[in-house]
CSV table of C-alpha atoms in Angstrom, one decimal:
chain,number,residue,atom,x,y,z
U,31,MET,CA,0.4,0.3,-0.1
U,32,ALA,CA,1.7,3.6,-1.0
U,33,VAL,CA,0.9,6.1,1.1
U,34,GLN,CA,1.6,9.7,0.3
U,35,PHE,CA,2.8,11.6,3.4
U,36,LYS,CA,2.0,15.6,3.4
U,37,GLU,CA,5.1,17.5,1.7
U,38,GLU,CA,5.1,20.3,4.7
U,39,ALA,CA,4.6,17.6,7.4
U,40,VAL,CA,7.3,14.9,6.7
U,41,ARG,CA,10.4,15.3,9.3
U,42,THR,CA,13.0,12.6,8.2
U,43,SER,CA,15.9,12.2,10.7
U,44,PHE,CA,19.0,9.6,10.6
U,45,TYR,CA,20.5,7.7,12.9
U,46,SER,CA,23.5,5.8,12.9
U,47,ILE,CA,24.6,2.5,15.2
U,48,ALA,CA,27.5,-0.6,14.0
U,49,SER,CA,28.3,1.7,11.1
U,50,ARG,CA,24.2,0.9,10.0
U,51,VAL,CA,21.9,4.2,9.3
U,52,LEU,CA,18.5,4.1,10.2
U,53,SER,CA,15.9,6.8,8.0
U,54,VAL,CA,12.9,7.7,10.0
U,55,GLU,CA,9.9,10.0,8.4
U,56,THR,CA,7.2,11.4,10.8
U,57,THR,CA,4.1,12.5,9.7
U,58,ASP,CA,3.5,15.6,12.1
U,59,GLU,CA,4.6,16.8,15.9
U,60,TRP,CA,2.9,14.3,17.7
U,61,THR,CA,5.1,11.4,15.8
U,62,THR,CA,7.7,13.1,15.7
U,63,ARG,CA,8.3,13.9,19.5
U,64,MET,CA,7.1,10.8,20.7
U,65,VAL,CA,9.5,8.7,17.9
U,66,GLU,CA,12.5,10.7,19.3
U,67,SER,CA,11.6,10.4,22.9
U,68,PHE,CA,11.5,6.6,22.3
U,69,LEU,CA,15.1,7.1,20.4
U,70,ARG,CA,17.0,8.7,23.1
U,71,GLY,CA,16.7,5.9,25.5
U,72,PHE,CA,19.1,3.5,23.1
U,73,TYR,CA,22.6,4.2,21.4
U,74,LEU,CA,21.5,5.0,18.5
U,75,LEU,CA,23.6,8.5,17.1
U,76,PRO,CA,21.5,11.2,15.7
U,77,LEU,CA,23.0,12.2,12.3
U,78,THR,CA,22.8,15.9,11.6
U,79,GLY,CA,23.5,17.3,8.0
U,80,SER,CA,24.1,16.5,5.0
U,81,ILE,CA,23.5,12.2,4.8
U,82,SER,CA,25.8,11.3,2.1
U,83,THR,CA,24.9,7.2,2.3
U,84,ASP,CA,21.8,5.4,1.5
U,85,ALA,CA,19.9,4.6,4.7
U,86,ASP,CA,20.0,0.3,5.8
U,87,CYS,CA,16.1,0.6,6.5
U,88,ALA,CA,14.2,3.6,6.2
U,89,VAL,CA,11.7,3.6,8.7
U,90,ARG,CA,8.2,5.6,8.3
U,91,VAL,CA,5.8,6.6,10.9
U,92,PHE,CA,2.6,7.5,10.5
U,93,GLY,CA,0.2,9.5,13.3
U,94,ASP,CA,-3.7,9.5,11.7
U,95,GLU,CA,-3.5,8.0,8.4
U,96,PRO,CA,-5.6,4.6,8.7
U,97,PRO,CA,-3.3,1.2,8.2
U,98,PRO,CA,-3.8,-1.4,5.1
U,99,ARG,CA,-6.0,-4.1,5.5
U,100,ILE,CA,-4.2,-7.1,6.2
U,101,PRO,CA,-4.1,-9.7,2.3
U,102,SER,CA,-6.4,-12.4,2.8
U,103,ALA,CA,-3.8,-15.1,2.1
U,104,PHE,CA,-1.4,-13.9,5.5
U,105,ARG,CA,-1.7,-16.6,7.7
U,106,SER,CA,-1.2,-15.5,11.6
U,107,PHE,CA,0.7,-16.2,14.5
U,108,PRO,CA,0.4,-15.2,18.1
U,109,MET,CA,2.8,-13.0,19.9
U,110,GLN,CA,3.2,-11.0,22.7
U,111,HIS,CA,0.8,-7.9,23.1
U,112,GLY,CA,-1.0,-8.7,20.3
U,113,VAL,CA,-0.7,-11.0,16.6
U,114,GLY,CA,1.2,-11.0,13.6
U,115,TYR,CA,0.4,-12.3,9.9
U,116,THR,CA,2.3,-13.3,7.1
U,117,ASP,CA,3.2,-14.7,4.0
U,118,GLY,CA,6.6,-15.6,5.0
U,119,GLU,CA,7.8,-12.3,3.3
U,120,VAL,CA,5.4,-9.4,4.9
U,121,TYR,CA,4.1,-9.0,8.3
U,122,HIS,CA,1.2,-7.9,9.4
U,123,LEU,CA,1.9,-7.5,12.9
U,124,ASP,CA,-1.3,-5.7,15.4
U,125,VAL,CA,0.3,-4.6,18.6
U,126,ASN,CA,-2.1,-3.3,21.1
U,127,GLU,CA,-4.1,-1.4,18.8
U,128,SER,CA,-1.7,-0.4,16.4
U,129,ARG,CA,-0.1,-2.1,13.1
U,130,ILE,CA,3.5,-2.5,11.9
U,131,VAL,CA,4.1,-3.5,9.0
U,132,VAL,CA,7.8,-5.2,7.7
U,133,GLU,CA,8.4,-5.2,3.8
U,134,SER,CA,10.2,-8.1,2.3
U,135,PRO,CA,14.1,-8.5,3.1
U,136,ALA,CA,14.9,-6.9,-0.5
U,137,THR,CA,13.1,-3.7,1.1
U,138,ARG,CA,14.7,-2.7,4.2
U,139,ARG,CA,11.1,-1.1,5.0
U,140,VAL,CA,9.6,-0.8,8.0
U,141,ASP,CA,6.3,1.3,8.6
U,142,VAL,CA,4.0,2.2,11.4
U,143,TRP,CA,0.2,3.1,11.9
U,144,MET,CA,0.3,3.9,15.7
U,145,GLY,CA,-3.4,4.2,16.8
U,146,LYS,CA,-5.4,6.1,18.7
U,147,SER,CA,-7.4,4.6,20.4
U,148,ARG,CA,-7.7,4.4,24.3
U,149,VAL,CA,-5.4,1.4,24.5
U,150,ALA,CA,-3.4,2.4,22.2
U,151,LEU,CA,-2.1,5.9,23.5
U,152,HIS,CA,-1.0,4.2,26.8
U,153,PRO,CA,2.7,4.6,27.5
U,154,VAL,CA,3.1,1.4,27.8
U,155,ALA,CA,1.9,0.1,24.6
U,156,ARG,CA,3.6,2.9,22.9
U,157,VAL,CA,6.4,1.5,24.3
U,158,ASN,CA,5.4,-2.3,23.0
U,159,VAL,CA,5.0,-0.7,19.5
U,160,MET,CA,8.1,1.3,19.4
U,161,SER,CA,9.9,-2.3,20.4
U,162,TYR,CA,9.2,-4.2,17.9
U,163,LEU,CA,9.2,-1.6,15.2
U,164,LEU,CA,13.2,-1.1,16.4
U,165,HIS,CA,13.4,-4.7,16.5
U,166,PHE,CA,12.4,-5.0,13.2
U,167,ALA,CA,14.5,-2.1,12.0
U,168,LEU,CA,17.7,-3.3,13.2
U,169,ARG,CA,17.2,-7.1,11.5
U,170,ARG,CA,17.1,-5.1,8.4
U,171,CYS,CA,19.8,-4.2,9.1
U,172,GLY,CA,22.0,-7.3,9.7
U,173,LEU,CA,22.0,-6.5,13.6
U,174,MET,CA,19.9,-8.4,16.1
U,175,ASP,CA,18.8,-7.3,19.6
U,176,LEU,CA,19.2,-9.8,22.6
U,177,HIS,CA,17.4,-9.9,26.0
U,178,SER,CA,20.7,-9.9,27.8
U,179,ALA,CA,22.7,-8.2,29.9
U,180,GLY,CA,26.6,-7.3,29.2
U,181,ALA,CA,30.0,-6.9,31.2
U,182,VAL,CA,33.4,-7.5,30.8
U,183,GLU,CA,35.7,-8.9,32.7
U,184,PRO,CA,38.3,-6.4,33.7
U,185,GLY,CA,41.5,-9.0,34.2
U,186,SER,CA,41.0,-11.2,31.0
U,187,GLY,CA,38.7,-8.5,29.2
U,188,ALA,CA,36.5,-11.8,28.1
U,189,GLY,CA,33.0,-10.4,27.4
U,190,ALA,CA,30.3,-12.3,29.2
U,191,LEU,CA,26.8,-12.0,28.3
U,192,PHE,CA,23.4,-12.7,30.5
U,193,VAL,CA,20.4,-14.0,28.7
U,194,GLY,CA,17.0,-14.3,30.3
U,195,ASP,CA,13.5,-13.0,30.8
U,196,SER,CA,12.7,-10.4,33.1
U,197,ASN,CA,13.5,-11.2,36.6
U,198,SER,CA,16.3,-13.4,35.9
U,199,GLY,CA,18.8,-11.3,37.2
U,200,LYS,CA,20.4,-9.6,34.8
U,201,SER,CA,20.0,-6.8,36.5
U,202,SER,CA,21.6,-7.7,39.8
U,203,LEU,CA,24.0,-9.2,37.7
U,204,THR,CA,25.4,-5.7,36.5
U,205,ILE,CA,24.9,-3.9,39.2
U,206,ARG,CA,27.6,-5.7,41.0
U,207,LEU,CA,30.0,-6.7,38.4
U,208,ALA,CA,30.0,-3.0,37.4
U,209,ARG,CA,30.6,-2.0,41.2
U,210,ALA,CA,33.6,-4.4,41.4
U,211,GLY,CA,35.4,-2.8,38.3
U,212,TRP,CA,33.6,-4.9,35.3
U,213,SER,CA,32.4,-2.4,32.4
U,214,TYR,CA,28.7,-3.1,31.4
U,215,LEU,CA,27.3,-2.8,27.9
U,216,SER,CA,23.9,-3.1,29.2
U,217,ASP,CA,21.5,-4.6,32.2
U,218,ASP,CA,18.7,-6.0,29.4
U,219,MET,CA,19.0,-5.0,26.2
U,220,LEU,CA,22.5,-5.7,23.6
U,221,LEU,CA,23.0,-5.6,20.5
U,222,LEU,CA,24.8,-8.2,17.7
U,223,HIS,CA,26.7,-7.3,14.9
U,224,GLU,CA,28.8,-9.4,12.9
U,225,THR,CA,32.5,-8.6,12.6
U,226,PRO,CA,36.1,-10.1,10.1
U,227,GLU,CA,37.1,-11.0,14.2
U,228,GLY,CA,33.7,-12.8,14.9
U,229,ILE,CA,30.6,-11.9,16.8
U,230,ARG,CA,30.8,-8.7,18.5
U,231,ALA,CA,27.9,-7.2,21.4
U,232,ARG,CA,27.6,-3.7,21.9
U,233,GLY,CA,25.3,-2.4,24.3
U,234,LEU,CA,21.1,-1.2,23.1
U,235,ARG,CA,19.1,0.3,26.3
U,236,ARG,CA,20.9,2.7,27.5
U,237,LEU,CA,18.8,3.3,31.0
U,238,PHE,CA,18.7,0.4,33.3
U,239,SER,CA,15.7,-0.7,35.4
U,240,VAL,CA,16.6,-2.2,38.8
U,241,SER,CA,14.6,-3.1,41.8
U,242,ALA,CA,15.6,-2.4,45.5
U,243,SER,CA,16.5,-5.9,45.3
U,244,ALA,CA,19.1,-5.7,42.6
U,245,LEU,CA,20.9,-2.2,44.8
U,246,ALA,CA,20.6,-4.3,48.4
U,247,GLY,CA,24.1,-4.1,49.7
U,248,CYS,CA,25.6,-2.7,46.7
U,249,ASP,CA,26.7,0.8,48.3
U,250,LEU,CA,26.0,2.9,44.8
U,251,PRO,CA,27.8,6.6,44.8
U,252,ARG,CA,25.4,8.9,44.4
U,253,LEU,CA,22.3,6.5,43.5
U,254,ASP,CA,19.7,9.3,45.4
U,255,GLU,CA,21.3,11.8,41.8
U,256,ALA,CA,21.2,8.3,39.1
U,257,LEU,CA,17.9,7.2,40.9
U,258,GLY,CA,15.0,8.1,38.3
U,259,THR,CA,10.6,7.6,38.1
U,260,PRO,CA,9.0,4.1,38.2
U,261,VAL,CA,9.2,1.7,34.8
U,262,ASN,CA,6.0,2.2,33.6
U,263,SER,CA,5.7,-1.7,32.7
U,264,ASP,CA,6.8,-2.7,36.4
U,265,PRO,CA,6.1,0.4,39.2
U,266,ASP,CA,7.7,-2.4,41.2
U,267,LYS,CA,11.5,-1.1,39.8
U,268,ARG,CA,12.8,2.3,39.1
U,269,ARG,CA,14.9,3.6,36.1
U,270,LEU,CA,18.5,3.9,36.9
U,271,LYS,CA,21.6,5.8,35.5
U,272,PRO,CA,24.8,3.6,35.6
U,273,TRP,CA,26.4,6.4,34.1
U,274,VAL,CA,25.8,8.3,37.2
U,275,VAL,CA,27.1,5.7,39.4
U,276,PHE,CA,29.4,4.3,37.0
U,277,PRO,CA,31.2,7.2,35.2
U,278,ARG,CA,34.2,5.2,33.8
U,279,GLY,CA,32.3,2.1,33.2
U,280,PHE,CA,31.0,1.7,30.3
U,281,ALA,CA,32.2,-0.1,27.5
U,282,GLU,CA,30.9,0.4,24.1
U,283,SER,CA,31.3,-3.2,22.7
U,284,CYS,CA,33.1,-6.8,23.8
U,285,ARG,CA,33.8,-9.8,21.6
U,286,PRO,CA,31.3,-12.3,24.4
U,287,GLU,CA,33.5,-15.2,24.9
U,288,VAL,CA,30.8,-16.3,28.1
U,289,ILE,CA,26.9,-17.3,27.9
U,290,TYR,CA,25.2,-17.4,31.0
U,291,PHE,CA,21.8,-18.5,31.7
U,292,PRO,CA,21.1,-16.9,35.2
U,293,THR,CA,18.1,-18.1,37.1
U,294,ILE,CA,17.1,-17.4,41.5
U,295,THR,CA,16.5,-20.3,42.6
U,296,GLY,CA,16.2,-19.8,46.7
U,297,GLU,CA,18.7,-22.2,47.2
U,298,GLU,CA,21.7,-21.4,49.8
U,299,GLU,CA,24.6,-21.6,47.0
U,300,SER,CA,24.6,-20.4,43.6
U,301,ARG,CA,26.3,-23.6,41.2
U,302,ILE,CA,27.4,-22.8,37.7
U,303,VAL,CA,26.4,-25.8,34.9
U,304,SER,CA,28.1,-26.1,31.9
U,305,LEU,CA,25.8,-26.5,29.0
U,306,LYS,CA,26.3,-28.2,25.8
U,307,LYS,CA,26.0,-26.0,22.2
U,308,ALA,CA,23.2,-27.1,20.9
U,309,ASP,CA,21.7,-26.6,24.7
U,310,VAL,CA,22.6,-23.4,24.1
U,311,LEU,CA,21.7,-22.4,20.7
U,312,LEU,CA,18.2,-23.6,21.5
U,313,ARG,CA,17.9,-21.6,24.5
U,314,LEU,CA,18.3,-18.9,22.1
U,315,LEU,CA,15.9,-19.7,19.5
U,316,LYS,CA,13.3,-19.3,22.3
U,317,LEU,CA,13.6,-15.8,22.8
U,318,TYR,CA,12.8,-15.4,19.0
U,319,PRO,CA,9.7,-17.9,18.3
U,320,TRP,CA,8.5,-15.8,15.6
U,321,ALA,CA,11.9,-16.2,13.1
U,322,CYS,CA,10.3,-19.3,12.0
U,323,PHE,CA,8.1,-17.4,9.6
U,324,ASP,CA,10.5,-14.7,8.7
U,325,ALA,CA,12.7,-14.9,5.4
U,326,ALA,CA,15.5,-13.9,7.1
U,327,GLY,CA,15.0,-16.8,9.5
U,328,ARG,CA,18.0,-18.9,8.2
U,329,ASP,CA,20.2,-15.9,8.0
U,330,HIS,CA,19.1,-15.3,12.1
U,331,LEU,CA,19.9,-19.1,12.8
U,332,SER,CA,23.3,-18.5,11.3
U,333,PHE,CA,24.3,-15.8,13.2
U,334,LEU,CA,23.2,-17.4,16.3
U,335,GLU,CA,25.2,-20.2,15.3
U,336,LYS,CA,28.4,-18.2,14.9
U,337,LEU,CA,28.0,-16.2,18.5
U,338,VAL,CA,27.6,-20.6,20.0
U,339,ARG,CA,31.0,-21.1,18.6
U,340,GLN,CA,33.3,-19.1,19.8
U,341,THR,CA,31.4,-18.8,23.3
U,342,ARG,CA,31.0,-21.0,26.0
U,343,GLY,CA,27.5,-22.1,27.8
U,344,TYR,CA,26.4,-21.5,31.1
U,345,VAL,CA,23.2,-22.0,33.5
U,346,LEU,CA,24.4,-19.4,36.2
U,347,ARG,CA,21.7,-20.4,39.1
U,348,ALA,CA,22.3,-17.7,41.6
U,349,GLY,CA,21.8,-18.6,45.0
U,350,ARG,CA,20.9,-16.5,47.9
U,351,ASP,CA,24.6,-16.0,48.5
U,352,ILE,CA,24.9,-13.8,46.0
U,353,LEU,CA,22.0,-11.4,47.1
U,354,ALA,CA,23.5,-11.9,50.8
U,355,ASP,CA,27.1,-10.8,49.5
U,356,ALA,CA,27.6,-8.2,46.8
U,357,THR,CA,31.4,-9.2,46.0
U,358,LEU,CA,30.9,-12.4,45.3
U,359,ALA,CA,29.0,-13.2,41.8
U,360,PRO,CA,32.4,-10.6,40.6
U,361,ARG,CA,34.6,-13.5,42.6
U,362,LEU,CA,32.3,-16.4,41.4
U,363,LEU,CA,32.2,-15.2,37.7
U,364,ALA,CA,35.8,-14.2,37.6
U,365,ALA,CA,37.3,-16.7,38.9
U,366,HIS,CA,35.3,-19.2,36.9
U,367,ILE,CA,35.8,-17.0,33.1
U,368,ASN,CA,39.4,-17.3,33.7
U,369,SER,CA,39.7,-21.0,34.8
């Protein structure tokens, strides 16, 4: 469906990450403010002046135009916060009463029609829609976001990824490691990209999202200054500016060498259990259940296989000892990585 903007209403902005360029078109002041506010939360570099290269992916955000119809031949599949439809090349995603259309990989274009219903206008709904939009735009650039924390062990320089769902302990671990001198990438969202030297990980989300238990016993400097407002999707957590408490702790990227899948067990002692590479790959694939529908799914699988080949994988069964002693996780993991 070809949609024409009113020329005077269009604003085009450009962002760069991992040597890729995103172009973002918005149709009115409301969508412009909403998109800019969302993207400020990520390590995307705004580009100014004349852009001399074509964008690796073009994003368009519509504020008032009606979304296109879903082709009758498309098959549906379930997804978080909504339902998706695809023919194996193109996606139509209904997310919290907004619509995202992901064109075929060759077109490198993703469009979104922001709904104006009460459900669609909720702040959490808008974040959900924009998160899917960013995810697919990055995928069309050959990049992959990963629900993971990342840190760099200071002695060896080895990159460690902590992959898991919300409340699996990623933020708690990242804060304890950073407090002990490890460099941090992110506490929750990373970007993976391929280089001649292998897969590298970069921080994607700027802010941390922390609970009271994640901060317990850590004695962080300037904590009152760093803590922000509650997270809309989880009021029990608050936003944390990591650059305030760890002013020299940020690492832009690392080469992952170890992948941990943390889980909080409630047991007395923490344990690290080795995983076979096939098990690591299956755990990573479960994070992307929609990938089997994607025309770019084969590239997606190859990407993850390369990551698994260059890393060692483990389950980190975090017990009460890690929460009680903020110095234990850095010592335990440093010894394990360097063993």
